[in-house]
Amino acid sequence: QVPLVESGGGLVQPGGSLRLSCAASGSRFSINAMSWYRQAPGKQRELVATISRGGSTTYADFVNGRVTISIDNAKNTAYLQMNSLKPEDTAVYYCNVNVRDLWSGVPAIGWGQGTQVTVSS
């Protein structure tokens, strides 16, 4: 229901870095939290990181300090900075948002279209 636009994926070498962006367009929504998920070939989708509007963050154990999630409330945009990338980080990365719909006054969620991250020599 909530429109999201993702960008920033691509091909990087092992040990490289990448920054993903996820934007909720329009002023209709008030962001409660944004999350990043990933899905590798043949595997189920898994949570990478979550950030609340107030800045509280949670990370999956496998991140091991290599990932930072941030949010720009004014732009309704979340970022995922990924460093020291490994081949096993190769996946389609999806943004998920939890919002309050200002038109209806009720919570809603949305998913981005996904952006491909490939880590390979």
PDB file of C-alpha atoms in Angstrom:
ATOM      1  CA  GLN A   1       0.000   0.000   0.000  1.00  0.00           C
ATOM      2  CA  VAL A   2       2.846   2.409   0.794  1.00  0.00           C
ATOM      3  CA  PRO A   3       4.901   3.396  -2.276  1.00  0.00           C
ATOM      4  CA  LEU A   4       8.654   2.986  -1.821  1.00  0.00           C
ATOM      5  CA  VAL A   5      11.563   3.533  -4.191  1.00  0.00           C
ATOM      6  CA  GLU A   6      14.888   1.769  -3.644  1.00  0.00           C
ATOM      7  CA  SER A   7      18.257   2.500  -5.197  1.00  0.00           C
ATOM      8  CA  GLY A   8      21.980   1.960  -4.690  1.00  0.00           C
ATOM      9  CA  GLY A   9      22.503  -1.691  -5.549  1.00  0.00           C
ATOM     10  CA  GLY A  10      25.175  -2.951  -7.888  1.00  0.00           C
ATOM     11  CA  LEU A  11      28.296  -5.064  -8.308  1.00  0.00           C
ATOM     12  CA  VAL A  12      31.161  -4.673  -5.839  1.00  0.00           C
ATOM     13  CA  GLN A  13      34.322  -6.598  -5.067  1.00  0.00           C
ATOM     14  CA  PRO A  14      34.761  -8.445  -1.772  1.00  0.00           C
ATOM     15  CA  GLY A  15      35.738  -5.955   0.916  1.00  0.00           C
ATOM     16  CA  GLY A  16      33.996  -3.116  -0.895  1.00  0.00           C
ATOM     17  CA  SER A  17      31.187  -0.845   0.246  1.00  0.00           C
ATOM     18  CA  LEU A  18      27.718   0.040  -0.935  1.00  0.00           C
ATOM     19  CA  ARG A  19      25.014   2.451   0.231  1.00  0.00           C
ATOM     20  CA  LEU A  20      21.349   1.654  -0.346  1.00  0.00           C
ATOM     21  CA  SER A  21      18.514   4.188  -0.184  1.00  0.00           C
ATOM     22  CA  CYS A  22      14.798   3.748   0.400  1.00  0.00           C
ATOM     23  CA  ALA A  23      12.376   6.646   0.032  1.00  0.00           C
ATOM     24  CA  ALA A  24       8.689   6.861   0.862  1.00  0.00           C
ATOM     25  CA  SER A  25       7.377   9.469  -1.545  1.00  0.00           C
ATOM     26  CA  GLY A  26       4.804  12.088  -0.701  1.00  0.00           C
ATOM     27  CA  SER A  27       3.655  13.718   2.507  1.00  0.00           C
ATOM     28  CA  ARG A  28       0.789  11.320   3.151  1.00  0.00           C
ATOM     29  CA  PHE A  29       2.782   9.102   5.507  1.00  0.00           C
ATOM     30  CA  SER A  30       4.428   9.522   8.874  1.00  0.00           C
ATOM     31  CA  ILE A  31       7.257   7.024   9.294  1.00  0.00           C
ATOM     32  CA  ASN A  32       7.267   4.839  12.385  1.00  0.00           C
ATOM     33  CA  ALA A  33      10.107   2.532  11.377  1.00  0.00           C
ATOM     34  CA  MET A  34      12.043   1.356   8.355  1.00  0.00           C
ATOM     35  CA  SER A  35      13.760  -1.983   7.859  1.00  0.00           C
ATOM     36  CA  TRP A  36      16.032  -3.661   5.352  1.00  0.00           C
ATOM     37  CA  TYR A  37      15.613  -7.309   4.410  1.00  0.00           C
ATOM     38  CA  ARG A  38      17.580  -9.440   2.005  1.00  0.00           C
ATOM     39  CA  GLN A  39      16.895 -12.607   0.057  1.00  0.00           C
ATOM     40  CA  ALA A  40      19.694 -14.674  -1.443  1.00  0.00           C
ATOM     41  CA  PRO A  41      19.120 -17.256  -4.187  1.00  0.00           C
ATOM     42  CA  GLY A  42      17.476 -20.353  -2.764  1.00  0.00           C
ATOM     43  CA  LYS A  43      17.038 -18.826   0.689  1.00  0.00           C
ATOM     44  CA  GLN A  44      14.220 -17.182   2.595  1.00  0.00           C
ATOM     45  CA  ARG A  45      14.012 -13.460   3.139  1.00  0.00           C
ATOM     46  CA  GLU A  46      15.794 -12.354   6.323  1.00  0.00           C
ATOM     47  CA  LEU A  47      15.919  -9.161   8.344  1.00  0.00           C
ATOM     48  CA  VAL A  48      19.145  -7.150   8.153  1.00  0.00           C
ATOM     49  CA  ALA A  49      18.412  -4.029  10.218  1.00  0.00           C
ATOM     50  CA  THR A  50      15.620  -1.843  11.578  1.00  0.00           C
ATOM     51  CA  ILE A  51      15.490   1.810  12.600  1.00  0.00           C
ATOM     52  CA  SER A  52      12.701   3.737  14.305  1.00  0.00           C
ATOM     53  CA  ARG A  53      11.798   7.359  13.677  1.00  0.00           C
ATOM     54  CA  GLY A  54      13.495   8.188  16.972  1.00  0.00           C
ATOM     55  CA  GLY A  55      16.735   6.562  15.832  1.00  0.00           C
ATOM     56  CA  SER A  56      16.686   3.282  17.745  1.00  0.00           C
ATOM     57  CA  THR A  57      18.367   0.529  15.732  1.00  0.00           C
ATOM     58  CA  THR A  58      18.537  -3.239  15.721  1.00  0.00           C
ATOM     59  CA  TYR A  59      20.795  -5.467  13.617  1.00  0.00           C
ATOM     60  CA  ALA A  60      20.919  -9.113  12.693  1.00  0.00           C
ATOM     61  CA  ASP A  61      23.751 -11.046  14.311  1.00  0.00           C
ATOM     62  CA  PHE A  62      25.384 -11.837  10.977  1.00  0.00           C
ATOM     63  CA  VAL A  63      25.968  -8.128  10.315  1.00  0.00           C
ATOM     64  CA  ASN A  64      28.848  -8.162  12.827  1.00  0.00           C
ATOM     65  CA  GLY A  65      29.384  -4.397  12.766  1.00  0.00           C
ATOM     66  CA  ARG A  66      29.647  -4.101   8.974  1.00  0.00           C
ATOM     67  CA  VAL A  67      26.285  -2.405   8.420  1.00  0.00           C
ATOM     68  CA  THR A  68      24.813   0.899   9.563  1.00  0.00           C
ATOM     69  CA  ILE A  69      21.174   1.873   9.121  1.00  0.00           C
ATOM     70  CA  SER A  70      20.133   5.514   9.303  1.00  0.00           C
ATOM     71  CA  ILE A  71      17.071   7.637   8.604  1.00  0.00           C
ATOM     72  CA  ASP A  72      16.399  11.144   7.352  1.00  0.00           C
ATOM     73  CA  ASN A  73      12.967  11.971   8.738  1.00  0.00           C
ATOM     74  CA  ALA A  74      12.596  15.137   6.674  1.00  0.00           C
ATOM     75  CA  LYS A  75      13.092  13.158   3.458  1.00  0.00           C
ATOM     76  CA  ASN A  76      11.244  10.012   4.612  1.00  0.00           C
ATOM     77  CA  THR A  77      14.336   8.103   3.528  1.00  0.00           C
ATOM     78  CA  ALA A  78      16.309   5.275   5.113  1.00  0.00           C
ATOM     79  CA  TYR A  79      19.871   4.298   4.215  1.00  0.00           C
ATOM     80  CA  LEU A  80      21.832   1.109   4.582  1.00  0.00           C
ATOM     81  CA  GLN A  81      25.605   1.595   4.548  1.00  0.00           C
ATOM     82  CA  MET A  82      27.354  -1.728   3.997  1.00  0.00           C
ATOM     83  CA  ASN A  83      31.103  -2.143   4.390  1.00  0.00           C
ATOM     84  CA  SER A  84      33.506  -5.070   4.177  1.00  0.00           C
ATOM     85  CA  LEU A  85      31.100  -6.872   1.898  1.00  0.00           C
ATOM     86  CA  LYS A  86      31.408 -10.608   1.424  1.00  0.00           C
ATOM     87  CA  PRO A  87      30.221 -12.884  -1.384  1.00  0.00           C
ATOM     88  CA  GLU A  88      27.598 -14.294   0.985  1.00  0.00           C
ATOM     89  CA  ASP A  89      26.060 -10.807   1.169  1.00  0.00           C
ATOM     90  CA  THR A  90      24.922 -11.255  -2.424  1.00  0.00           C
ATOM     91  CA  ALA A  91      21.137 -10.937  -2.434  1.00  0.00           C
ATOM     92  CA  VAL A  92      18.196  -8.810  -3.418  1.00  0.00           C
ATOM     93  CA  TYR A  93      17.749  -6.205  -0.713  1.00  0.00           C
ATOM     94  CA  TYR A  94      14.240  -5.007   0.122  1.00  0.00           C
ATOM     95  CA  CYS A  95      13.107  -1.994   2.092  1.00  0.00           C
ATOM     96  CA  ASN A  96      10.118  -2.312   4.417  1.00  0.00           C
ATOM     97  CA  VAL A  97       8.355   0.618   6.044  1.00  0.00           C
ATOM     98  CA  ASN A  98       5.882   0.885   8.894  1.00  0.00           C
ATOM     99  CA  VAL A  99       3.928   4.138   8.694  1.00  0.00           C
ATOM    100  CA  ARG A 100       0.897   5.972   9.896  1.00  0.00           C
ATOM    101  CA  ASP A 101      -1.335   6.900   6.985  1.00  0.00           C
ATOM    102  CA  LEU A 102      -2.203  10.529   7.637  1.00  0.00           C
ATOM    103  CA  TRP A 103      -5.287  10.254   5.446  1.00  0.00           C
ATOM    104  CA  SER A 104      -6.826   7.364   7.362  1.00  0.00           C
ATOM    105  CA  GLY A 105      -4.991   7.713  10.663  1.00  0.00           C
ATOM    106  CA  VAL A 106      -4.140   4.008  10.846  1.00  0.00           C
ATOM    107  CA  PRO A 107      -0.857   2.084  10.555  1.00  0.00           C
ATOM    108  CA  ALA A 108       0.214   0.599   7.248  1.00  0.00           C
ATOM    109  CA  ILE A 109       3.212  -1.172   5.741  1.00  0.00           C
ATOM    110  CA  GLY A 110       4.934  -1.149   2.391  1.00  0.00           C
ATOM    111  CA  TRP A 111       7.697  -2.948   0.485  1.00  0.00           C
ATOM    112  CA  GLY A 112      10.225  -1.624  -1.968  1.00  0.00           C
ATOM    113  CA  GLN A 113      10.780  -3.230  -5.350  1.00  0.00           C
ATOM    114  CA  GLY A 114      14.146  -4.664  -4.339  1.00  0.00           C
ATOM    115  CA  THR A 115      17.672  -3.775  -5.422  1.00  0.00           C
ATOM    116  CA  GLN A 116      20.303  -6.338  -6.414  1.00  0.00           C
ATOM    117  CA  VAL A 117      23.595  -6.450  -4.523  1.00  0.00           C
ATOM    118  CA  THR A 118      26.280  -8.690  -5.996  1.00  0.00           C
ATOM    119  CA  VAL A 119      29.641  -9.176  -4.276  1.00  0.00           C
ATOM    120  CA  SER A 120      32.116 -10.905  -6.571  1.00  0.00           C
ATOM    121  CA  SER A 121      35.673 -10.626  -7.845  1.00  0.00           C
TER     122      SER A 121
END
